[in-house]
mmCIF file of C-alpha atoms and ligand atoms in Angstrom:
data_model
loop_
_atom_site.group_PDB
_atom_site.id
_atom_site.type_symbol
_atom_site.label_atom_id
_atom_site.label_comp_id
_atom_site.label_asym_id
_atom_site.label_seq_id
_atom_site.Cartn_x
_atom_site.Cartn_y
_atom_site.Cartn_z
ATOM 1 C CA MET A 1 0.166 0.187 -0.111
ATOM 2 C CA PRO A 2 2.515 2.609 0.925
ATOM 3 C CA VAL A 3 4.100 2.040 -2.745
ATOM 4 C CA LEU A 4 0.680 2.539 -4.149
ATOM 5 C CA ARG A 5 -0.045 5.874 -2.025
ATOM 6 C CA SER A 6 3.739 7.001 -3.401
ATOM 7 C CA ALA A 7 2.414 6.946 -6.672
ATOM 8 C CA PHE A 8 -0.723 8.772 -6.789
ATOM 9 C CA ILE A 9 1.335 11.166 -4.857
ATOM 10 C CA ALA A 10 3.229 11.467 -7.510
ATOM 11 C CA LEU A 11 0.896 11.022 -9.866
ATOM 12 C CA SER A 12 -1.408 14.079 -7.943
ATOM 13 C CA LYS A 13 1.880 16.130 -9.944
ATOM 14 C CA ASN A 14 1.935 15.357 -13.430
ATOM 15 C CA ARG A 15 1.200 17.837 -15.426
ATOM 16 C CA ALA A 16 -0.082 16.070 -18.435
ATOM 17 C CA LEU A 17 -2.577 14.031 -16.978
ATOM 18 C CA ARG A 18 -3.957 16.881 -14.621
ATOM 19 C CA ARG A 19 -4.942 18.867 -17.883
ATOM 20 C CA PHE A 20 -5.953 16.010 -19.835
ATOM 21 C CA CYS A 21 -8.537 14.630 -16.496
ATOM 22 C CA GLU A 22 -9.459 18.762 -15.752
ATOM 23 C CA HIS A 23 -10.964 18.888 -19.066
ATOM 24 C CA SER A 24 -12.117 15.345 -19.616
ATOM 25 C CA ARG A 25 -15.641 14.041 -19.775
ATOM 26 C CA PHE A 26 -14.047 11.140 -18.398
ATOM 27 C CA GLY A 27 -12.054 12.854 -15.214
ATOM 28 C CA ARG A 28 -14.816 14.665 -14.079
ATOM 29 C CA LYS A 29 -16.548 11.734 -13.962
ATOM 30 C CA MET A 30 -14.483 9.955 -12.421
ATOM 31 C CA SER A 31 -14.219 13.087 -9.815
ATOM 32 C CA SER A 32 -17.864 13.927 -8.880
ATOM 33 C CA ARG A 33 -17.696 11.373 -6.086
ATOM 34 C CA PHE A 34 -15.301 13.876 -4.017
ATOM 35 C CA VAL A 35 -15.691 16.948 -5.560
ATOM 36 C CA ALA A 36 -18.900 18.598 -5.890
ATOM 37 C CA GLY A 37 -18.316 19.394 -9.793
ATOM 38 C CA LEU A 38 -16.554 22.541 -11.487
ATOM 39 C CA GLU A 39 -18.850 25.706 -10.320
ATOM 40 C CA ILE A 40 -20.513 27.598 -7.478
ATOM 41 C CA GLY A 41 -23.668 26.647 -8.337
ATOM 42 C CA ASP A 42 -22.025 22.766 -8.361
ATOM 43 C CA ALA A 43 -21.712 23.657 -4.694
ATOM 44 C CA LEU A 44 -24.383 25.102 -3.962
ATOM 45 C CA ARG A 45 -26.691 22.398 -5.328
ATOM 46 C CA VAL A 46 -24.656 19.498 -3.656
ATOM 47 C CA ALA A 47 -24.216 22.160 -0.035
ATOM 48 C CA GLU A 48 -28.739 21.761 0.198
ATOM 49 C CA ALA A 49 -28.604 17.725 -0.825
ATOM 50 C CA VAL A 50 -26.488 17.649 2.201
ATOM 51 C CA ASN A 51 -28.415 19.933 4.769
ATOM 52 C CA GLN A 52 -31.797 18.101 4.092
ATOM 53 C CA GLN A 53 -29.821 15.241 5.201
ATOM 54 C CA GLY A 54 -29.505 16.554 8.543
ATOM 55 C CA MET A 55 -26.065 17.952 7.863
ATOM 56 C CA LEU A 56 -23.785 20.760 7.781
ATOM 57 C CA VAL A 57 -21.404 22.105 5.118
ATOM 58 C CA SER A 58 -18.109 23.860 4.889
ATOM 59 C CA LEU A 59 -17.675 25.015 1.290
ATOM 60 C CA ASP A 60 -13.936 24.736 -0.091
ATOM 61 C CA SER A 61 -12.893 26.041 -3.595
ATOM 62 C CA LEU A 62 -10.508 24.216 -4.770
ATOM 63 C CA GLY A 63 -7.252 25.588 -6.859
ATOM 64 C CA GLU A 64 -3.980 27.310 -6.604
ATOM 65 C CA SER A 65 -3.412 29.111 -9.571
ATOM 66 C CA ALA A 66 -5.791 32.255 -9.527
ATOM 67 C CA GLU A 67 -4.697 35.459 -8.382
ATOM 68 C CA ALA A 68 -5.597 35.916 -4.813
ATOM 69 C CA HIS A 69 -7.932 38.820 -4.742
ATOM 70 C CA ARG A 70 -9.844 36.362 -7.320
ATOM 71 C CA ALA A 71 -9.738 33.709 -5.424
ATOM 72 C CA ALA A 72 -10.899 35.198 -2.374
ATOM 73 C CA GLU A 73 -13.962 37.162 -4.509
ATOM 74 C CA ILE A 74 -15.033 33.463 -4.947
ATOM 75 C CA TYR A 75 -15.812 33.345 -1.247
ATOM 76 C CA HIS A 76 -17.200 36.196 -1.475
ATOM 77 C CA GLN A 77 -19.422 35.514 -3.569
ATOM 78 C CA LEU A 78 -20.081 32.058 -1.096
ATOM 79 C CA LEU A 79 -21.079 34.245 1.926
ATOM 80 C CA ASP A 80 -23.351 36.079 -0.187
ATOM 81 C CA LEU A 81 -25.205 33.039 -1.354
ATOM 82 C CA ILE A 82 -24.928 30.974 1.428
ATOM 83 C CA SER A 83 -26.454 34.095 3.231
ATOM 84 C CA ALA A 84 -29.366 33.965 0.275
ATOM 85 C CA ASN A 85 -30.234 30.701 -0.342
ATOM 86 C CA LYS A 86 -30.015 30.580 4.363
ATOM 87 C CA LEU A 87 -27.523 27.221 3.441
ATOM 88 C CA LYS A 88 -26.064 25.818 6.551
ATOM 89 C CA ALA A 89 -22.516 26.322 5.671
ATOM 90 C CA ASN A 90 -19.616 28.083 6.632
ATOM 91 C CA ILE A 91 -16.442 28.220 4.452
ATOM 92 C CA SER A 92 -13.069 26.930 4.504
ATOM 93 C CA VAL A 93 -9.981 28.756 3.471
ATOM 94 C CA LYS A 94 -6.763 28.204 2.361
ATOM 95 C CA LEU A 95 -4.265 31.035 3.128
ATOM 96 C CA THR A 96 -1.665 30.633 -0.032
ATOM 97 C CA GLN A 97 -4.752 30.582 -1.936
ATOM 98 C CA MET A 98 -4.785 34.037 -0.929
ATOM 99 C CA GLY A 99 -1.175 35.061 -1.110
ATOM 100 C CA LEU A 100 0.398 33.581 1.876
ATOM 101 C CA VAL A 101 3.737 32.710 0.858
ATOM 102 C CA LEU A 102 4.624 35.338 -1.471
ATOM 103 C CA SER A 103 3.195 37.938 1.475
ATOM 104 C CA PRO A 104 0.887 36.910 4.724
ATOM 105 C CA GLU A 105 0.134 40.722 4.700
ATOM 106 C CA LEU A 106 -2.136 40.176 2.258
ATOM 107 C CA ALA A 107 -3.190 37.180 2.978
ATOM 108 C CA GLY A 108 -4.130 38.660 6.271
ATOM 109 C CA SER A 109 -5.738 40.862 5.399
ATOM 110 C CA ILE A 110 -8.202 39.471 3.023
ATOM 111 C CA ALA A 111 -8.338 36.595 6.102
ATOM 112 C CA GLU A 112 -9.965 39.902 7.479
ATOM 113 C CA SER A 113 -12.489 40.757 4.762
ATOM 114 C CA LEU A 114 -13.784 37.437 4.648
ATOM 115 C CA ALA A 115 -14.159 37.214 8.451
ATOM 116 C CA ARG A 116 -15.451 41.076 8.074
ATOM 117 C CA HIS A 117 -18.109 39.778 5.821
ATOM 118 C CA ALA A 118 -18.618 36.446 7.542
ATOM 119 C CA LYS A 119 -19.531 38.292 10.757
ATOM 120 C CA ALA A 120 -21.762 40.447 8.982
ATOM 121 C CA THR A 121 -24.002 37.620 7.283
ATOM 122 C CA GLY A 122 -24.267 35.439 10.069
ATOM 123 C CA ASN A 123 -21.240 32.853 9.094
ATOM 124 C CA PHE A 124 -17.739 31.794 9.945
ATOM 125 C CA VAL A 125 -14.712 31.211 8.118
ATOM 126 C CA ARG A 126 -12.450 28.122 8.803
ATOM 127 C CA ILE A 127 -8.505 28.833 7.928
ATOM 128 C CA ASP A 128 -7.052 25.290 6.967
ATOM 129 C CA MET A 129 -3.957 24.411 8.005
ATOM 130 C CA GLU A 130 -1.486 23.853 5.365
ATOM 131 C CA ASP A 131 2.368 22.196 5.649
ATOM 132 C CA SER A 132 4.947 22.940 8.594
ATOM 133 C CA SER A 133 7.016 25.305 7.574
ATOM 134 C CA LEU A 134 3.062 27.778 7.308
ATOM 135 C CA THR A 135 2.336 27.026 11.124
ATOM 136 C CA GLN A 136 3.052 29.880 12.737
ATOM 137 C CA VAL A 137 2.165 32.017 10.072
ATOM 138 C CA THR A 138 -1.247 30.764 9.472
ATOM 139 C CA LEU A 139 -2.040 30.826 13.721
ATOM 140 C CA ASP A 140 -0.520 34.504 13.919
ATOM 141 C CA ILE A 141 -3.141 35.872 11.327
ATOM 142 C CA VAL A 142 -6.057 33.884 13.415
ATOM 143 C CA ARG A 143 -4.990 35.101 16.176
ATOM 144 C CA ARG A 144 -4.503 38.216 15.466
ATOM 145 C CA LEU A 145 -8.260 38.356 13.607
ATOM 146 C CA HIS A 146 -10.435 36.532 16.344
ATOM 147 C CA ALA A 147 -8.139 39.164 19.087
ATOM 148 C CA LYS A 148 -10.230 42.042 17.383
ATOM 149 C CA THR A 149 -13.512 42.321 19.133
ATOM 150 C CA GLU A 150 -15.953 42.756 16.509
ATOM 151 C CA LEU A 151 -14.485 39.660 14.989
ATOM 152 C CA ARG A 152 -14.476 37.447 18.345
ATOM 153 C CA GLY A 153 -16.576 34.078 16.732
ATOM 154 C CA SER A 154 -16.396 34.551 12.852
ATOM 155 C CA ILE A 155 -13.047 33.289 12.778
ATOM 156 C CA GLY A 156 -11.166 29.629 13.518
ATOM 157 C CA ILE A 157 -8.118 27.791 13.068
ATOM 158 C CA VAL A 158 -7.005 24.058 12.523
ATOM 159 C CA ILE A 159 -4.812 22.182 13.837
ATOM 160 C CA GLN A 160 -2.739 18.587 13.471
ATOM 161 C CA ALA A 161 -2.743 16.441 15.046
ATOM 162 C CA TYR A 162 0.502 15.034 13.997
ATOM 163 C CA LEU A 163 2.637 17.841 14.747
ATOM 164 C CA TYR A 164 4.266 17.524 18.039
ATOM 165 C CA ARG A 165 3.860 21.071 18.597
ATOM 166 C CA SER A 166 0.091 21.211 18.893
ATOM 167 C CA GLN A 167 -0.547 20.016 22.290
ATOM 168 C CA ALA A 168 0.811 23.678 23.166
ATOM 169 C CA ASP A 169 -1.036 24.973 20.335
ATOM 170 C CA VAL A 170 -4.548 23.332 21.792
ATOM 171 C CA GLU A 171 -3.834 24.677 25.271
ATOM 172 C CA GLN A 172 -3.221 28.441 23.913
ATOM 173 C CA LEU A 173 -6.359 28.481 21.251
ATOM 174 C CA ILE A 174 -8.643 27.347 24.660
ATOM 175 C CA VAL A 175 -7.240 30.043 26.498
ATOM 176 C CA GLU A 176 -7.885 32.746 23.692
ATOM 177 C CA GLY A 177 -12.016 31.343 23.271
ATOM 178 C CA ILE A 178 -10.540 29.656 19.345
ATOM 179 C CA ARG A 179 -12.559 27.454 17.940
ATOM 180 C CA VAL A 180 -10.615 24.435 16.564
ATOM 181 C CA ARG A 181 -10.829 21.930 13.783
ATOM 182 C CA LEU A 182 -8.907 18.722 14.615
ATOM 183 C CA CYS A 183 -7.543 16.636 12.081
ATOM 184 C CA LYS A 184 -4.249 13.842 11.621
ATOM 185 C CA GLY A 185 -2.859 15.768 9.505
ATOM 186 C CA ALA A 186 -2.486 15.644 5.665
ATOM 187 C CA TYR A 187 0.867 16.982 4.537
ATOM 188 C CA LYS A 188 4.416 14.875 4.468
ATOM 189 C CA GLU A 189 6.020 16.025 7.694
ATOM 190 C CA PRO A 190 9.724 15.130 8.287
ATOM 191 C CA ALA A 191 10.444 13.265 12.306
ATOM 192 C CA GLU A 192 11.595 17.166 13.717
ATOM 193 C CA VAL A 193 8.159 17.958 13.416
ATOM 194 C CA ALA A 194 5.635 15.267 13.372
ATOM 195 C CA PHE A 195 5.030 11.982 14.476
ATOM 196 C CA PRO A 196 6.773 9.552 12.072
ATOM 197 C CA ALA A 197 4.096 6.418 13.729
ATOM 198 C CA LYS A 198 0.930 6.450 12.802
ATOM 199 C CA ALA A 199 0.010 5.250 16.339
ATOM 200 C CA ASP A 200 1.564 7.767 17.562
ATOM 201 C CA VAL A 201 -0.460 10.237 15.828
ATOM 202 C CA ASP A 202 -4.153 8.854 16.908
ATOM 203 C CA LYS A 203 -2.633 8.867 20.477
ATOM 204 C CA SER A 204 -2.126 12.562 19.983
ATOM 205 C CA TYR A 205 -5.483 13.295 18.033
ATOM 206 C CA MET A 206 -6.954 11.713 21.304
ATOM 207 C CA GLN A 207 -4.905 13.608 23.913
ATOM 208 C CA LEU A 208 -6.440 17.400 21.948
ATOM 209 C CA THR A 209 -9.664 15.599 21.367
ATOM 210 C CA LYS A 210 -10.130 15.447 25.363
ATOM 211 C CA LEU A 211 -8.910 18.329 25.619
ATOM 212 C CA LEU A 212 -10.690 20.098 23.222
ATOM 213 C CA LEU A 213 -14.604 18.515 24.260
ATOM 214 C CA GLU A 214 -13.556 19.672 27.687
ATOM 215 C CA SER A 215 -13.147 23.249 26.830
ATOM 216 C CA SER A 216 -16.708 25.212 26.679
ATOM 217 C CA ILE A 217 -15.699 26.365 22.738
ATOM 218 C CA TYR A 218 -17.686 24.665 20.234
ATOM 219 C CA HIS A 219 -14.909 23.137 17.579
ATOM 220 C CA GLY A 220 -14.814 20.515 14.828
ATOM 221 C CA LEU A 221 -12.761 16.790 14.979
ATOM 222 C CA ALA A 222 -12.621 16.197 11.598
ATOM 223 C CA THR A 223 -11.892 12.138 11.553
ATOM 224 C CA HIS A 224 -13.114 9.092 9.639
ATOM 225 C CA ASP A 225 -11.441 6.927 11.938
ATOM 226 C CA GLU A 226 -14.232 4.892 13.407
ATOM 227 C CA ALA A 227 -11.715 4.327 16.326
ATOM 228 C CA MET A 228 -11.565 8.216 17.584
ATOM 229 C CA ILE A 229 -14.857 8.598 16.652
ATOM 230 C CA GLU A 230 -15.901 6.341 19.277
ATOM 231 C CA ALA A 231 -13.756 6.923 21.835
ATOM 232 C CA ALA A 232 -14.479 11.050 21.384
ATOM 233 C CA LYS A 233 -17.993 9.654 21.665
ATOM 234 C CA ALA A 234 -17.332 7.333 24.846
ATOM 235 C CA PHE A 235 -15.242 10.550 26.412
ATOM 236 C CA ALA A 236 -18.559 13.123 25.825
ATOM 237 C CA ARG A 237 -20.584 10.340 27.257
ATOM 238 C CA GLU A 238 -18.555 9.993 30.422
ATOM 239 C CA ARG A 239 -18.142 14.159 31.124
ATOM 240 C CA GLY A 240 -21.847 15.136 30.577
ATOM 241 C CA ILE A 241 -20.754 16.708 27.078
ATOM 242 C CA GLU A 242 -23.673 17.215 25.169
ATOM 243 C CA PRO A 243 -23.405 16.268 21.302
ATOM 244 C CA ALA A 244 -24.926 19.746 20.618
ATOM 245 C CA ARG A 245 -21.178 20.836 21.904
ATOM 246 C CA PHE A 246 -19.651 19.845 19.057
ATOM 247 C CA GLU A 247 -19.796 18.430 15.862
ATOM 248 C CA PHE A 248 -17.509 15.221 13.547
ATOM 249 C CA GLN A 249 -16.569 16.782 10.223
ATOM 250 C CA MET A 250 -15.830 14.226 7.060
ATOM 251 C CA LEU A 251 -14.819 14.449 3.923
ATOM 252 C CA TYR A 252 -17.499 14.895 0.862
ATOM 253 C CA GLY A 253 -17.575 11.056 -0.687
ATOM 254 C CA VAL A 254 -15.713 9.927 2.434
ATOM 255 C CA ARG A 255 -17.250 7.214 4.952
ATOM 256 C CA ARG A 256 -20.805 8.531 3.698
ATOM 257 C CA ASP A 257 -22.416 5.381 5.795
ATOM 258 C CA LEU A 258 -20.695 6.807 9.327
ATOM 259 C CA GLN A 259 -22.098 10.383 8.201
ATOM 260 C CA ARG A 260 -25.184 9.167 8.690
ATOM 261 C CA SER A 261 -25.296 7.207 11.202
ATOM 262 C CA LEU A 262 -23.919 9.612 13.394
ATOM 263 C CA ILE A 263 -26.665 11.752 12.298
ATOM 264 C CA ARG A 264 -28.977 9.112 13.290
ATOM 265 C CA GLU A 265 -27.732 8.955 16.552
ATOM 266 C CA GLY A 266 -28.119 12.742 17.259
ATOM 267 C CA TYR A 267 -24.753 13.806 16.462
ATOM 268 C CA ASN A 268 -23.580 17.307 14.505
ATOM 269 C CA VAL A 269 -21.791 16.224 10.816
ATOM 270 C CA ARG A 270 -20.501 18.533 8.790
ATOM 271 C CA VAL A 271 -19.317 17.840 5.757
ATOM 272 C CA TYR A 272 -16.086 19.703 3.708
ATOM 273 C CA VAL A 273 -17.305 19.869 0.344
ATOM 274 C CA PRO A 274 -14.805 21.143 -2.506
ATOM 275 C CA PHE A 275 -15.343 22.148 -6.200
ATOM 276 C CA GLY A 276 -14.113 24.064 -8.345
ATOM 277 C CA ARG A 277 -12.093 23.461 -12.184
ATOM 278 C CA GLU A 278 -8.461 22.483 -10.049
ATOM 279 C CA TRP A 279 -9.946 19.132 -8.859
ATOM 280 C CA TYR A 280 -7.311 17.137 -10.066
ATOM 281 C CA PRO A 281 -4.474 17.418 -7.265
ATOM 282 C CA TYR A 282 -7.397 17.286 -4.511
ATOM 283 C CA PHE A 283 -8.732 14.044 -5.754
ATOM 284 C CA MET A 284 -5.658 12.610 -6.545
ATOM 285 C CA ARG A 285 -4.728 13.079 -2.201
ATOM 286 C CA ARG A 286 -8.068 11.555 -1.314
ATOM 287 C CA LEU A 287 -7.804 8.449 -3.768
ATOM 288 C CA ALA A 288 -3.200 8.252 -2.171
ATOM 289 C CA GLU A 289 -5.423 8.249 1.471
ATOM 290 C CA ARG A 290 -7.036 4.859 0.274
ATOM 291 C CA PRO A 291 -5.848 3.542 -2.762
ATOM 292 C CA ALA A 292 -8.678 0.970 -2.169
ATOM 293 C CA ASN A 293 -11.544 4.155 -3.940
ATOM 294 C CA VAL A 294 -10.099 3.372 -6.967
ATOM 295 C CA ILE A 295 -11.329 -0.119 -7.122
ATOM 296 C CA PHE A 296 -14.268 1.449 -5.623
ATOM 297 C CA LEU A 297 -15.083 4.677 -8.036
ATOM 298 C CA ALA A 298 -14.411 2.236 -11.189
ATOM 299 C CA LYS A 299 -16.968 -0.426 -9.988
ATOM 300 C CA ASN A 300 -19.353 2.928 -10.127
ATOM 301 C CA PHE A 301 -17.894 4.368 -13.339
ATOM 302 C CA PHE A 302 -18.591 1.118 -15.349
ATOM 303 C CA ARG A 303 -22.286 1.023 -13.528
ATOM 304 C CA SER A 304 -23.794 4.124 -14.183
HETATM 305 P P1 LIG B 1 -6.647 7.569 8.926
HETATM 306 O O1 LIG B 1 -6.453 7.999 7.375
HETATM 307 O O2 LIG B 1 -6.205 6.934 9.994
HETATM 308 O O3 LIG B 1 -7.967 6.547 8.378
HETATM 309 C C1 LIG B 1 -9.037 6.423 8.873
HETATM 310 C C2 LIG B 1 -10.213 5.202 7.887
HETATM 311 O O4 LIG B 1 -11.016 6.575 7.281
HETATM 312 C C3 LIG B 1 -9.336 5.004 7.569
HETATM 313 O O5 LIG B 1 -8.966 3.004 7.267
HETATM 314 C C4 LIG B 1 -10.145 4.479 6.097
HETATM 315 O O6 LIG B 1 -11.908 3.785 6.541
HETATM 316 C C5 LIG B 1 -11.085 6.150 6.155
HETATM 317 N N1 LIG B 1 -10.774 6.717 5.292
HETATM 318 C C6 LIG B 1 -9.684 7.460 5.193
HETATM 319 N N2 LIG B 1 -9.531 8.867 4.229
HETATM 320 C C7 LIG B 1 -10.430 8.170 3.153
HETATM 321 C C8 LIG B 1 -10.756 7.932 2.380
HETATM 322 N N3 LIG B 1 -10.108 9.181 1.285
HETATM 323 N N4 LIG B 1 -11.324 7.343 1.730
HETATM 324 C C9 LIG B 1 -11.885 6.018 1.962
HETATM 325 N N5 LIG B 1 -12.080 6.178 3.288
HETATM 326 C C10 LIG B 1 -10.705 6.751 4.185
HETATM 327 N N6 LIG B 1 -5.644 18.010 6.751
HETATM 328 C C11 LIG B 1 -5.112 18.982 7.263
HETATM 329 O O7 LIG B 1 -3.812 18.745 6.796
HETATM 330 N N7 LIG B 1 -5.250 20.599 6.935
HETATM 331 C C12 LIG B 1 -6.608 20.184 6.619
HETATM 332 O O8 LIG B 1 -7.169 21.820 6.754
HETATM 333 C C13 LIG B 1 -7.373 19.860 6.492
HETATM 334 N N8 LIG B 1 -9.074 19.568 6.890
HETATM 335 C C14 LIG B 1 -9.635 18.610 6.793
HETATM 336 C C15 LIG B 1 -11.270 19.177 7.070
HETATM 337 C C16 LIG B 1 -12.212 17.458 7.324
HETATM 338 C C17 LIG B 1 -12.983 18.293 6.607
HETATM 339 C C18 LIG B 1 -11.281 16.199 6.980
HETATM 340 C C19 LIG B 1 -12.067 15.144 7.288
HETATM 341 C C20 LIG B 1 -9.767 16.254 6.787
HETATM 342 C C21 LIG B 1 -9.195 17.533 7.021
HETATM 343 N N9 LIG B 1 -7.678 17.326 6.425
HETATM 344 C C22 LIG B 1 -7.244 18.493 6.524
HETATM 345 C C23 LIG B 1 -7.547 15.519 6.244
HETATM 346 C C24 LIG B 1 -6.783 14.994 7.319
HETATM 347 O O9 LIG B 1 -5.383 15.794 7.974
HETATM 348 C C25 LIG B 1 -6.455 12.946 7.277
HETATM 349 O O10 LIG B 1 -5.574 13.528 6.109
HETATM 350 C C26 LIG B 1 -8.118 12.711 6.548
HETATM 351 O O11 LIG B 1 -8.682 13.358 7.167
HETATM 352 C C27 LIG B 1 -6.788 11.372 6.902
HETATM 353 O O12 LIG B 1 -7.012 10.991 8.107
HETATM 354 P P2 LIG B 1 -8.260 10.084 8.802
HETATM 355 O O13 LIG B 1 -8.444 10.806 10.042
HETATM 356 O O14 LIG B 1 -9.677 10.609 8.413
HETATM 357 O O15 LIG B 1 -7.449 9.205 9.314
#
């Protein structure tokens, strides 16, 4: 399996295959399991359908090549459309799309304008976490914005359980009252900064889950790992933490059975819904996470 995983990661960077897939009907059909579609309208349709199943949504506009202000404009449109269509959805934003690498000041000012817009429309901006070279600057931006009284509660962050630093970060974020999405972490990180063994990442995930659940802030637990989910449920039950005080989060198209069963049990579930023309790297990363998805997709492709 590690060989297949590396093969998919390599393929995710293959430009010719990417061009072919993103422009072919075949590619789009394959990706539709994990990606809502190419346009904002596709994302809104999927969000509505997900809402109808009793789940919340976070919308993610895929793409790394657009100019920062153009990328931000899509999110501003989304905030207005979510409000106009009364969707139960917020937005997930990557600061690298907003120019973070070249100019943290630009990314910070774009995040601020999105947080102001979210506040005005009763919504919330989740800042995704990227590779470890960007952890500190991403935290600094979210903290600076959250500290502005008028933006409080409109912006939150993601913490990756695989990083050694995450426990200290979570403790500090709780003191500051910042909403956290906890995930295991998706980037290839060196052993100097992240646990190399999956067992240690899982242990860290559970420790951080407990810290978050015990705080009085509404956080998100993003995972498809049933062991993590069961342990979180058991811990919450044991401590008398009501299901309404937190949410589980999963990716669109991944473990839909688990998403539905959590809803039936009375938990909040938010589905992360990506869309956009530049869907290929995201799609290949989902295959890399679980190469068995290829067989699953192929079966469904020929069935429909
Ligand atoms: P793990 O990888 O241990 O998998 C556990 C089980 O889940 C697997 O055995 C399988 O059953 C199932 N599963 C996992 N992935 C699957 C897939 N693609 N298809 C089918 N089944 C699958 N990362 C990051 O670095 N920054 C971020 O901002 C975010 N944001 C984010 C938001 C949301 C809502 C989610 C769900 C995830 C993220 N992530 C992320 C990704 C995260 O860090 C992690 O890489 C993936 O969620 C996979 O880890 P799991 O916790 O699911 O467990």
